[in-house]
Coordinates of C-alpha atoms and ligand atoms in Angstrom, one line a residue:
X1 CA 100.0 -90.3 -95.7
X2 CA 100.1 -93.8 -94.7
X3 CA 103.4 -95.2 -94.1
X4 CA 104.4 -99.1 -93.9
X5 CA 103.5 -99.9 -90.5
X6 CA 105.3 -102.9 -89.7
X7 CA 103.0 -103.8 -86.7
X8 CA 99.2 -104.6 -86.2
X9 CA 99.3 -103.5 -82.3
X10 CA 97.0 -100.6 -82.6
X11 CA 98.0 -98.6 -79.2
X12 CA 101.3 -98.1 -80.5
X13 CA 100.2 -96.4 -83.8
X14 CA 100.7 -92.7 -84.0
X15 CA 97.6 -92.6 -86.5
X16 CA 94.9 -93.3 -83.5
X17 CA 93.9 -90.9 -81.8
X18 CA 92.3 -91.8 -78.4
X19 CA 88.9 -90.1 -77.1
X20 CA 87.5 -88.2 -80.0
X21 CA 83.9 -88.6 -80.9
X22 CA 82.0 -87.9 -83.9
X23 CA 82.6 -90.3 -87.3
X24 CA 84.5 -88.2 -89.8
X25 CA 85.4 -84.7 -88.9
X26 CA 87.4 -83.2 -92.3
X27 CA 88.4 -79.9 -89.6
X28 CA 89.8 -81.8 -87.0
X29 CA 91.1 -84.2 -89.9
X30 CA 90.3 -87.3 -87.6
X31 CA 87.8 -90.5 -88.7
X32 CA 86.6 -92.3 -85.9
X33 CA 85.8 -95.9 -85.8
X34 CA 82.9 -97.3 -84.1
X35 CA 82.4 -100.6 -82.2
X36 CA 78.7 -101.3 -84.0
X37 CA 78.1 -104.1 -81.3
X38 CA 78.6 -101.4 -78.2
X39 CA 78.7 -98.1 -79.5
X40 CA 82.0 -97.6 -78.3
X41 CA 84.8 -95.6 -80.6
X42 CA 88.1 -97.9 -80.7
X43 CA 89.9 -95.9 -82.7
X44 CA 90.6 -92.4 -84.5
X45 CA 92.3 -92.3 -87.5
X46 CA 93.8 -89.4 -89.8
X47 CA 92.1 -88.2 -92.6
X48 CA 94.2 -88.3 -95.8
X49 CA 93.9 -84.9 -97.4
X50 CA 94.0 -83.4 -101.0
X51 CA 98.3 -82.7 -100.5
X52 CA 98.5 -86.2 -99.7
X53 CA 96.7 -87.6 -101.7
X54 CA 98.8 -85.8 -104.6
X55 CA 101.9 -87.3 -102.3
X56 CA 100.9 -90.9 -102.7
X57 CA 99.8 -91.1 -106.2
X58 CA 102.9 -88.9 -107.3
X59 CA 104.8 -92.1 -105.4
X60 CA 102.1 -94.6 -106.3
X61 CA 103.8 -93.9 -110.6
X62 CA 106.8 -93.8 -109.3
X63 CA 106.7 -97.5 -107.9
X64 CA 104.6 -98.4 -110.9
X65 CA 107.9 -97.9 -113.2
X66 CA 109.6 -99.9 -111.0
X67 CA 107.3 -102.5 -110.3
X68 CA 105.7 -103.7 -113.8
X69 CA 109.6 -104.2 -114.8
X70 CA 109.7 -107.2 -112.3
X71 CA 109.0 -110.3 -114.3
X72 CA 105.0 -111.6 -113.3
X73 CA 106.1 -114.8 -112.0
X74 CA 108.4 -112.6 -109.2
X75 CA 105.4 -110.5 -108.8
X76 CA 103.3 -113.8 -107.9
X77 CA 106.4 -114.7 -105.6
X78 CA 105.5 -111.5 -103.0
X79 CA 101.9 -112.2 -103.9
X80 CA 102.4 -115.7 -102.4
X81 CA 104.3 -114.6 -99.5
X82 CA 101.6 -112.1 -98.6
X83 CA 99.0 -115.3 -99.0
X84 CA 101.0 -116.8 -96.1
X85 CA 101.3 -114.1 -93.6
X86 CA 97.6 -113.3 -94.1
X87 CA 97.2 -116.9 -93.5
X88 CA 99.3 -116.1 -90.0
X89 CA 97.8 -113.4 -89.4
X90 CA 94.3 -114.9 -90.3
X91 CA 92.4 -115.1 -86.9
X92 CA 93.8 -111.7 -85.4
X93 CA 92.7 -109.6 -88.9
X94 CA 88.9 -111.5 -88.7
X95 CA 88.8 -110.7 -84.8
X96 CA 89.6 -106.9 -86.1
X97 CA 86.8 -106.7 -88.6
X98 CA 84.5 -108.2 -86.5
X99 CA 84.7 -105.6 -84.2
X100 CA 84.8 -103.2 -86.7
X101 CA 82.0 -104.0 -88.5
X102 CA 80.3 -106.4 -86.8
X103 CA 80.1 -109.7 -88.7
X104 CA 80.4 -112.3 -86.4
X105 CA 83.6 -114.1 -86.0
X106 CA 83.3 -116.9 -88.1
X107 CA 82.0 -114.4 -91.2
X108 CA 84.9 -112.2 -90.2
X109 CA 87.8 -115.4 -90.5
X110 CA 86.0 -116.4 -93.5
X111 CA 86.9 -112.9 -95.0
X112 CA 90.2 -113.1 -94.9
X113 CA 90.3 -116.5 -95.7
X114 CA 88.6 -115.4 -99.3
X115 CA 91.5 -112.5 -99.3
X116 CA 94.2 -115.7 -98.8
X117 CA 92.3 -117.6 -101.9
X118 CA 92.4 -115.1 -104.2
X119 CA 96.2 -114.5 -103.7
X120 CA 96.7 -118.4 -104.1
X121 CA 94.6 -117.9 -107.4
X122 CA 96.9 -115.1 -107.8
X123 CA 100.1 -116.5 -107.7
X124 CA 99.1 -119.3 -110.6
X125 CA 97.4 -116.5 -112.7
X126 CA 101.1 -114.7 -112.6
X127 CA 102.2 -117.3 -114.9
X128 CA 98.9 -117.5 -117.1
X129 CA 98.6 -114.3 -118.1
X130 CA 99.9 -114.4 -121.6
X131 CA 98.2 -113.4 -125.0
X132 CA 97.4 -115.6 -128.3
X133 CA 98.9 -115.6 -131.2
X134 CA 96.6 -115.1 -134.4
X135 CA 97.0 -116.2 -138.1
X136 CA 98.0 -113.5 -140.6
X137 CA 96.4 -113.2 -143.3
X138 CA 99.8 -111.9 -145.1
X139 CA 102.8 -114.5 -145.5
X140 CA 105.8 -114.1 -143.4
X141 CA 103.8 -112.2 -140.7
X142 CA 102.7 -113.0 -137.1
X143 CA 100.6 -111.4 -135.3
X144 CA 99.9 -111.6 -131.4
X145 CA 98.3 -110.2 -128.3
X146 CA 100.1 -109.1 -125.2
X147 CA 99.0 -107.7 -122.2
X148 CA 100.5 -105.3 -120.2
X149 CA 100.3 -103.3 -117.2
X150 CA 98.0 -100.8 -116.8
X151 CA 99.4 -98.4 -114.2
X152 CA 98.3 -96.9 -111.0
X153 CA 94.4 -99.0 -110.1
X154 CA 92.0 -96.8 -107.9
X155 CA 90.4 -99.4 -105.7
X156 CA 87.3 -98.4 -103.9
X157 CA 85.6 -100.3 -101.4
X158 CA 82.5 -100.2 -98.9
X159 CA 82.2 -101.4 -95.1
X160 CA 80.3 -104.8 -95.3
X161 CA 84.1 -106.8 -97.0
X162 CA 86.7 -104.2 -96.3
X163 CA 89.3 -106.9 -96.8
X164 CA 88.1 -109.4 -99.1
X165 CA 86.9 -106.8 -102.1
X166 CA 90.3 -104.9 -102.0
X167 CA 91.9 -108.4 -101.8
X168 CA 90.2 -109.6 -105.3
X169 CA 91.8 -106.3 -107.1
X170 CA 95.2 -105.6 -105.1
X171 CA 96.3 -109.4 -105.4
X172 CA 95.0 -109.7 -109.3
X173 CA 96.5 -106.0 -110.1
X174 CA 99.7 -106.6 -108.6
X175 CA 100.5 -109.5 -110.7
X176 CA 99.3 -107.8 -113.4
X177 CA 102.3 -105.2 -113.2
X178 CA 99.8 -102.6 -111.6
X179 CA 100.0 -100.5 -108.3
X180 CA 97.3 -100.3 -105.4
X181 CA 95.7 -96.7 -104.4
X182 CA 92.8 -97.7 -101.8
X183 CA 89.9 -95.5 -100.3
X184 CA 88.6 -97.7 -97.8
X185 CA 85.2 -96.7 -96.5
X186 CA 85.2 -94.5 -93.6
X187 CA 83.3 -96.9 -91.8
X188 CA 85.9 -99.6 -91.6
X189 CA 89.6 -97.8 -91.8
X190 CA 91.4 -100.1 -89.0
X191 CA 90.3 -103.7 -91.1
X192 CA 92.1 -101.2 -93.7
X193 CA 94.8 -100.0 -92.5
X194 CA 95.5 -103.7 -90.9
X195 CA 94.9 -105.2 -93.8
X196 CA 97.3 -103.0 -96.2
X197 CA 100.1 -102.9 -93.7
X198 CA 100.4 -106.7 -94.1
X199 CA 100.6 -106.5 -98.0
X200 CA 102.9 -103.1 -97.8
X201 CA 105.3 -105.3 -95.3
X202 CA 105.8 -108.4 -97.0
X203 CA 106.0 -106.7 -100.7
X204 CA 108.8 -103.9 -99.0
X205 CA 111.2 -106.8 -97.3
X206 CA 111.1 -108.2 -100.8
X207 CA 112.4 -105.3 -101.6
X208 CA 109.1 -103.6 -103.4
X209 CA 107.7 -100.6 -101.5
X210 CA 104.8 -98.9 -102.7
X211 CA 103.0 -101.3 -104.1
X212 CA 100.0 -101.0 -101.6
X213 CA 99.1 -97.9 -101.0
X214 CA 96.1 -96.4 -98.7
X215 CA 94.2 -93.2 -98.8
X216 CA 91.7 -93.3 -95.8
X217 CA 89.5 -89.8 -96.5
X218 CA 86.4 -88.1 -97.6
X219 CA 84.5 -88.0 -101.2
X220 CA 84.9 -84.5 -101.2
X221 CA 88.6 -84.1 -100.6
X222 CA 89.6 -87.5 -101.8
X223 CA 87.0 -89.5 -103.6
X224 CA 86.1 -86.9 -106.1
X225 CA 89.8 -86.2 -106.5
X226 CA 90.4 -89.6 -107.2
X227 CA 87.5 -90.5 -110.1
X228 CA 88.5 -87.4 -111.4
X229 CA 92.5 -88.6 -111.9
X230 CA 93.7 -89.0 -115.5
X231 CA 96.7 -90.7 -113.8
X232 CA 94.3 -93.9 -112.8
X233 CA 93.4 -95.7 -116.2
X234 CA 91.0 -97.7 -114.0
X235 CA 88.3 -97.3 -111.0
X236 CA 87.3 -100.0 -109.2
X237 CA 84.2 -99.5 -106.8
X238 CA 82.1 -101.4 -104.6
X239 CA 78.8 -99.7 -103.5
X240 CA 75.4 -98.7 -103.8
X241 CA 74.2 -97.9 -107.1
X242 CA 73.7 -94.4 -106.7
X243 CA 77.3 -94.3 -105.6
X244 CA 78.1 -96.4 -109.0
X245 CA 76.3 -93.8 -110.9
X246 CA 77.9 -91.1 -109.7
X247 CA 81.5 -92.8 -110.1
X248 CA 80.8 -94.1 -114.0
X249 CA 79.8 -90.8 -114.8
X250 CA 82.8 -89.0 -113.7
X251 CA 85.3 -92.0 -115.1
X252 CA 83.3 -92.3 -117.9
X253 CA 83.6 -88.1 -118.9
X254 CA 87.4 -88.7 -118.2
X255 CA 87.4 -91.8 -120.7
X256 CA 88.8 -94.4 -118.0
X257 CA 88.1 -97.4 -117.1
X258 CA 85.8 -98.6 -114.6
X259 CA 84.8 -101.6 -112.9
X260 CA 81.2 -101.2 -110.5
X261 CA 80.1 -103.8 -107.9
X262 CA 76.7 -102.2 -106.6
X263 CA 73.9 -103.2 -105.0
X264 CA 71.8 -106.3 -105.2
X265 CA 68.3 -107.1 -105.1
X266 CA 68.4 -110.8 -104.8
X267 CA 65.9 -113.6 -104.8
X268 CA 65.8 -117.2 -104.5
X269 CA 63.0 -119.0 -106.1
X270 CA 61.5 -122.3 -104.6
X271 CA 59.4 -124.6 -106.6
X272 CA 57.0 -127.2 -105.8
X273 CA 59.6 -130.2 -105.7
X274 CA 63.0 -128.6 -103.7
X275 CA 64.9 -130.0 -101.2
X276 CA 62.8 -127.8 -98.4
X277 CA 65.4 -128.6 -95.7
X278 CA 68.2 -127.5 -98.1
X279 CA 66.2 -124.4 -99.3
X280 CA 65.2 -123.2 -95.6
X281 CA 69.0 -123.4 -94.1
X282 CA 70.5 -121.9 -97.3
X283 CA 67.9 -119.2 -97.6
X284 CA 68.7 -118.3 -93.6
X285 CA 72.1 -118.2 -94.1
X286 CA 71.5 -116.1 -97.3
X287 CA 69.4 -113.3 -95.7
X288 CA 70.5 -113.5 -92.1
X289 CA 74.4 -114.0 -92.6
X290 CA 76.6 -110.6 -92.4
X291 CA 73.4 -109.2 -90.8
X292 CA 71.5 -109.0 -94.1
X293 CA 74.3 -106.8 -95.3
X294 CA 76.1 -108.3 -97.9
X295 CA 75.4 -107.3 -101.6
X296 CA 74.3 -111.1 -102.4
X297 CA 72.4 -111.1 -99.6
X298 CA 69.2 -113.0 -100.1
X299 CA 66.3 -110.3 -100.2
X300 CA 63.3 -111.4 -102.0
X301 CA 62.0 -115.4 -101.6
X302 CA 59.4 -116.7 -104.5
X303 CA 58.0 -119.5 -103.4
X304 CA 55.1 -121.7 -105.3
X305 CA 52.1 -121.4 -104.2
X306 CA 51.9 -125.2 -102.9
X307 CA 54.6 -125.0 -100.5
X308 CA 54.9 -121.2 -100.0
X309 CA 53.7 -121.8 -96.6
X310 CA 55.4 -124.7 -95.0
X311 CA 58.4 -122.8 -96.8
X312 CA 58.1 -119.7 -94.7
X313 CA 56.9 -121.3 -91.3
X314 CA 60.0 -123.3 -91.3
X315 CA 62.0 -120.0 -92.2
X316 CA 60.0 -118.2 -89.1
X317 CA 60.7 -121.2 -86.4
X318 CA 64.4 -121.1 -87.8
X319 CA 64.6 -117.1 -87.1
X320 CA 63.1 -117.5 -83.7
X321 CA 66.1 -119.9 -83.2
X322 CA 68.8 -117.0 -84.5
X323 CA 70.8 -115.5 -81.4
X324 CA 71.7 -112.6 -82.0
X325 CA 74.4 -110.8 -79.7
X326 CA 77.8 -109.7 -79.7
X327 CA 79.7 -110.8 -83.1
X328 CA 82.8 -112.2 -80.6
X329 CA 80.8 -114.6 -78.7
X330 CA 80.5 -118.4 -80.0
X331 CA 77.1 -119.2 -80.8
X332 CA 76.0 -115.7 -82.6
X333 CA 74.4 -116.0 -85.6
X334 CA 73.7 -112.2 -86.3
X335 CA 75.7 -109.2 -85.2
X336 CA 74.8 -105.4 -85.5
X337 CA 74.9 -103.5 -88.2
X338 CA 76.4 -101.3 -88.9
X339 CA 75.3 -97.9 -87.4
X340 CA 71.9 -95.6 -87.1
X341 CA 71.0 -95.0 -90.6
X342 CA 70.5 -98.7 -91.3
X343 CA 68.1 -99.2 -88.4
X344 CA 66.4 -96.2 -89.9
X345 CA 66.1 -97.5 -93.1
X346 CA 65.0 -101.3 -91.9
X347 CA 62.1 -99.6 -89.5
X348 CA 61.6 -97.3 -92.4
X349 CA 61.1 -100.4 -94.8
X350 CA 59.4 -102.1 -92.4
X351 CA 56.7 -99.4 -92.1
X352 CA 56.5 -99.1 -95.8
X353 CA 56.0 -103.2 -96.3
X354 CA 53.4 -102.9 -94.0
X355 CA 51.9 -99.5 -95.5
X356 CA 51.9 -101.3 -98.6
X357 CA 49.7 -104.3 -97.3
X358 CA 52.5 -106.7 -96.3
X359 CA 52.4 -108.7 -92.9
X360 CA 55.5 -109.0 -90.8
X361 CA 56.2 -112.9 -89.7
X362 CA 58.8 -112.2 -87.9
X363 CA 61.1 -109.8 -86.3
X364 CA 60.6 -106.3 -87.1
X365 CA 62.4 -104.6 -84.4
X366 CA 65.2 -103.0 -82.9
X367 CA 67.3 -105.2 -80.6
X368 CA 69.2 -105.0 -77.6
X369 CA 71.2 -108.5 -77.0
X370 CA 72.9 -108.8 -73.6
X371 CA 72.7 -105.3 -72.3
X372 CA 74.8 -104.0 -75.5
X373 CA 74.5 -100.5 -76.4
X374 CA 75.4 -101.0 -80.4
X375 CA 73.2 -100.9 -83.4
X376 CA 71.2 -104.2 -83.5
X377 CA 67.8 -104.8 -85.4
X378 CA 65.9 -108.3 -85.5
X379 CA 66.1 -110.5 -88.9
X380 CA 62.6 -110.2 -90.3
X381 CA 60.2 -112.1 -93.0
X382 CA 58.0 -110.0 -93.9
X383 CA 55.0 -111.4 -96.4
X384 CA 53.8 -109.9 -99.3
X385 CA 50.3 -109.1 -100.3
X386 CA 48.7 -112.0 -102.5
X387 CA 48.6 -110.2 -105.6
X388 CA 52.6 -109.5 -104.4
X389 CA 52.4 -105.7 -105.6
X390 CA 55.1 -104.7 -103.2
X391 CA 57.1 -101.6 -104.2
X392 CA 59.4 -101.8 -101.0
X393 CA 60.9 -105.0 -101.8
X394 CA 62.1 -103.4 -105.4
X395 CA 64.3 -101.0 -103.1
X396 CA 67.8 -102.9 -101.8
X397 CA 67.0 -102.0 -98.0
X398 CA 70.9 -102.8 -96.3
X399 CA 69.4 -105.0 -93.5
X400 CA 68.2 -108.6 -93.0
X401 CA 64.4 -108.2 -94.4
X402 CA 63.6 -110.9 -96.7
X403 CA 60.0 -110.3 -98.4
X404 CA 58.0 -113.5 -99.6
X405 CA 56.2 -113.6 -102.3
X406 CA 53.7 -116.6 -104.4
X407 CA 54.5 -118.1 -107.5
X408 CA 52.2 -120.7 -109.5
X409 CA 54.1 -120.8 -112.8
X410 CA 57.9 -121.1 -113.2
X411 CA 57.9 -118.6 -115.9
X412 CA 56.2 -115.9 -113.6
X413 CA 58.5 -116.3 -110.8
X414 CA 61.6 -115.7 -113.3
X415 CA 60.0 -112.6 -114.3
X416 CA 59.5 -111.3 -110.9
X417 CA 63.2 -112.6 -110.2
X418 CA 64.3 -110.2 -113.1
X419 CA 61.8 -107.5 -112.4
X420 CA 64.2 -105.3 -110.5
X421 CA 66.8 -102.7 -111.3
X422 CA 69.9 -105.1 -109.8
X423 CA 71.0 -108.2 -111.5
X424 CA 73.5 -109.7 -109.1
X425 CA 72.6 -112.7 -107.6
X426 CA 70.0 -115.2 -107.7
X427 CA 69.5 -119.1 -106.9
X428 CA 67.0 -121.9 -107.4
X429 CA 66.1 -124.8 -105.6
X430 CA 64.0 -127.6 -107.5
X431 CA 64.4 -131.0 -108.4
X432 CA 63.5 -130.8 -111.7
X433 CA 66.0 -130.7 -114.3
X434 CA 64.0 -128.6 -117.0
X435 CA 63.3 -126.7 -114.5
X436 CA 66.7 -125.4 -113.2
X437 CA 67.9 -125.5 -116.9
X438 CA 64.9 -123.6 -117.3
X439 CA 66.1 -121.0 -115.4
X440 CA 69.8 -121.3 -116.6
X441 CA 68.6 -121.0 -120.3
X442 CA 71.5 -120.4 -122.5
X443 CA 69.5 -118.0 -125.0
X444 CA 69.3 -115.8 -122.0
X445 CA 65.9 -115.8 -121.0
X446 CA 66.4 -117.0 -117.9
X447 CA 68.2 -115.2 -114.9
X448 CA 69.3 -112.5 -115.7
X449 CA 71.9 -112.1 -113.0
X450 CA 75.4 -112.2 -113.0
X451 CA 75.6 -115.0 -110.5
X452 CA 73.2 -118.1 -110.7
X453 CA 72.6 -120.6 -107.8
X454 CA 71.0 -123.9 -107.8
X455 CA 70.2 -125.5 -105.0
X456 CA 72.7 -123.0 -103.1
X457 CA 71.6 -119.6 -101.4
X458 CA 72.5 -116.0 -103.2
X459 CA 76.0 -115.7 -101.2
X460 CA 78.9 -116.9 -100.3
X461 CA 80.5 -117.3 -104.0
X462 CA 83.6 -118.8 -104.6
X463 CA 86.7 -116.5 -105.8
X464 CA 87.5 -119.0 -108.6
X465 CA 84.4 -117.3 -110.7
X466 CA 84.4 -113.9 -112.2
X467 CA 82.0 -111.9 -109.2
X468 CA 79.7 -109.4 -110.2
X469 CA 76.5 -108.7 -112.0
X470 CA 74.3 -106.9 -114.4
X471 CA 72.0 -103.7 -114.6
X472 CA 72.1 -101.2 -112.1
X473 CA 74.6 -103.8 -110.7
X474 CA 77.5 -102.2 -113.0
X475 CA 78.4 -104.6 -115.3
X476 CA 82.0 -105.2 -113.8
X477 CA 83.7 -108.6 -113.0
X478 CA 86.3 -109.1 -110.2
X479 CA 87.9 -111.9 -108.6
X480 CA 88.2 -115.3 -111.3
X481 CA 88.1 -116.5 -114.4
X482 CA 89.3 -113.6 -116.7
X483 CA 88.3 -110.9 -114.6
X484 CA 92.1 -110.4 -114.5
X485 CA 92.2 -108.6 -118.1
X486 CA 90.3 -105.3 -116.5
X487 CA 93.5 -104.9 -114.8
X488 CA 95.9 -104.8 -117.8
X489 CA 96.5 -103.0 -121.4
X490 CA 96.0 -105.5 -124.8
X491 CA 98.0 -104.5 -127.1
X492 CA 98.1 -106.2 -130.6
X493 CA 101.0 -106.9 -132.6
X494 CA 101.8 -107.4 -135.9
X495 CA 105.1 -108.5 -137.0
X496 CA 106.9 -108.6 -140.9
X497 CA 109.4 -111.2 -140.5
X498 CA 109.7 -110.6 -144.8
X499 CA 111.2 -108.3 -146.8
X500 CA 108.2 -107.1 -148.8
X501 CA 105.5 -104.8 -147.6
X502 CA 102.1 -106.8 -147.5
X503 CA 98.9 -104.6 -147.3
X504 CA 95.8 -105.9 -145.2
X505 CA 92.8 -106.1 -147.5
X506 CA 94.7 -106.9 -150.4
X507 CA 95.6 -103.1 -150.7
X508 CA 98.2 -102.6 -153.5
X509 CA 99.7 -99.1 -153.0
X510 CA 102.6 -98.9 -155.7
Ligands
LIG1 C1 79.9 -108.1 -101.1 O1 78.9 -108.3 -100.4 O2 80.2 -107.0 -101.5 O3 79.4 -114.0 -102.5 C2 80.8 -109.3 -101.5 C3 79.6 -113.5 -101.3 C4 80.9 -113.0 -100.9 C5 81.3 -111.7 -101.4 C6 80.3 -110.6 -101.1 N1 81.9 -114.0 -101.4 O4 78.6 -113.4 -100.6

């Protein structure tokens, strides 16, 4: 179980365990956590098991009773109060997941940052979330929607944001009334643990413990266990799409709720009269940034056919520009990612693209900044064949590839932006108004993504917005706008303030 830990110094924790080696061990019940930049473990952490799990849900309903009886505006109170010790705490926590995960410090700041936003957006939602009231047909009625908390939220998330994506459902569920349970990926448990120990804190000195709670363990003892629980009315999960699958399947044969942020297959189309210089440094940042390994990161590039190559030269001199290097040290661009099996499956890509007829431009190999011994591959265009049949690129490969292909007619290169499985993200640079309304259409023919750029890159969204997308995507909104009402209950209420019954429909029953 994972007790409020009122400190962030990590030697002093009885959770790490120093010198073991080896990722996830369920016998010796010990995670290990993996510098991706040297190879080097910094930390091992205890595996939550099935008895403890039990533990912290059995206390997880427990504070729930408690907790959606204090009024929402007091909830957005703690929810404030964590805002500003994340805001103190902002540079330490981005230093941590940097070297955890190995976006580069900057990327890592700007994470928690996003965590600190949505809690702001929080805090005024605590006093917004009310119902409408709707005419009655029948005289001397009323009737109204209210929404109320939904219980105990199951929150899971992957290694590329382990702060910011729990941030967009523990800040919105806990004004909302709800309680936290979250299985961090295995990949990332310090950012975690860090992370929930700063929320657990503040909400317990305010006198409301259990709000955040934390089970760090494996699918088989915990994340099966957890889909499978009646007791969470909702499942929140951030993955790959196989991963979604699996998850919606299991909630869905339970009849709970489920919100699913998978993968992304992005693309950013470029026509004939774009802002070049704005579509080159956005289109970098979108497939380079987090070391290609966010799900809006910018994957596939359809360019027209008149400035398809001036468009990709410019990307290619900009790449050779890109240092890559420890995610620490000012001036990296690109960190590692993550571990082994991504570089397998970029130089596995790789080989496919160019199996398939496709010419690498740049990049295409494993790295090895400054003498470090972590996981480091090289950002990479690679080119499709003319007639841009390129199965690989219909695949979301977790790494910074980006595959160009040639458009000659607007309408062609919105079908090839919507020709794959995902629908998360997806941008357009042009300077034609029919154009970009064109591909915004509002009967729904254009993207058909849940997220829609122009003249911006694929990432990098604002919280305000509700996040997420469609297809194999999931379907689910987090963060903004209404995403809120996934966290709570409508109920709708009908009220006789009269003495007479009134039938709906005009029923007479006498
Ligand atoms: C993710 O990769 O799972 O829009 C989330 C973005 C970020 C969130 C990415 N604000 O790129």
């Amino acid at each position: 179980m994972h007790t409020p830990d009122p400190s962030l110094n990590l030697e002093q924790d009885p959770r790490y365990v120093a010198g073991v080696t080896g990722r996830e061990s369920p016998e010796s019940g010990v995670v290990v956590s993996f510098n991706p930049a040297t190879g080097d473990p910094i930390a091992g952490v205890k595996l939550d098991s099935a008895d403890s799990y039990e533990q912290t849900v059995a206390e997880a309903q427990e504070a729930f009773k408690r907790w959606r009886a204090v009024p929402a505006p007091v909830r957005g109170e703690v929810v404030r109060n964590i805002a500003l010790e994340m805001r103190r705490l902002l540079v330490p926590l981005g230093e941590l997941e940097s070297m955890e995960v190995g976006k580069i410090r900057a990327e890592g700041i700007g994470e928690v940052q996003e965590t600190i936003d949505i809690a702001d957006y929080a805090v005024g939602l605590s006093r917004m979330v009310g119902g409408k009231t709707v005419p009655s047909e029948r005289p001397l009625h009323r009737m109204m929607e209210q929404w109320l908390p939904l219980g105990v939220i199951g929150c899971i998330t992957a290694f590329n944001f382990p702060n910011a994506v729990w941030g967009w459902n523990a800040m919105i569920a806990a004004i909302c009334g709800n309680v936290t349970i979250w299985k961090p990926s295995l990949l990332a448990p310090l950012t975690a643990i860090a992370t929930n120990n700063i929320a657990d804190r503040v909400a317990t000195e305010m006198g409301h413990p259990g709000i955040f709670r934390l089970v760090i363990g494996t699918d088989d003892e915990v994340g099966e266990r957890m889909i499978a629980d009646k007791r969470l009315p909702l499942i929140s999960a951030t993955g790959s799409c196989a991963m979604g699958r699996h998850v919606g399947q299991v909630v869905a044969g339970r009849l709970g709720r489920c919100l699913l942020e998978l993968g992304g297959n992005n693309a950013v189309i470029v026509d004939k009269d774009a802002d070049l210089d704005l579509a080159v440094k956005s289109t970098v940042f979108g497939s380079v940034g987090t070391a290609g390994q966010r799900c809006t990161t910018s994957r596939r590039l359809i360019a027209h056919k008149s400035i398809v190559d001036e468009m990709t030269q410019r990307m290619v001199k900009a790449y050779q520009t890109i240092k890559i290097g420890d995610p620490l040290a000012e001036g990296t661009l690109v960190g590692p990612v993550i571990g082994e099996r991504t570089v397998e499956a970029y130089q596995n890509a790789i080989e496919q693209a160019k199996a398939q007829g496709a010419e690498v431009l740049v990049g295409g190999s494993v790295a090895k900044p400054d003498g470090l011994g972590g996981t480091f591959v090289e950002p990479t265009i690679i080119r499709a064949p003319a007639s841009n049949d390129l199965p690989i690129a219909m695949d979301e490969t977790f790494a910074p590839i980006l595959y160009v292909f040639t458009f000659e007619d607007i309408e062609d290169a919105i079908a090839m932006q919507n020709s794959v499985d995902q629908g998360l993200s997806s941008a357009i640079f042009a300077g034609n108004v029919n154009t970009t309304e064109r591909f915004l259409a509002v009967d729904g023919s254009g993207s058909d993504c849940g997220l829609a750029y122009v003249n911006l890159g694929t990432s990098g969204a604002e919280i305000g917005g509700a996040f997420g997308g469609e297809k194999d995507t999931g379907g689910g909104r987090e963060a903004g706008s209404d995403s809120w009402k996934a966290y709570m209950r409508r109920q709708t209420c009908t009220i006789n303030y009269g003495s007479e019954l009134r039938l709906a429909q005009g029923i007479r029953f006498e």
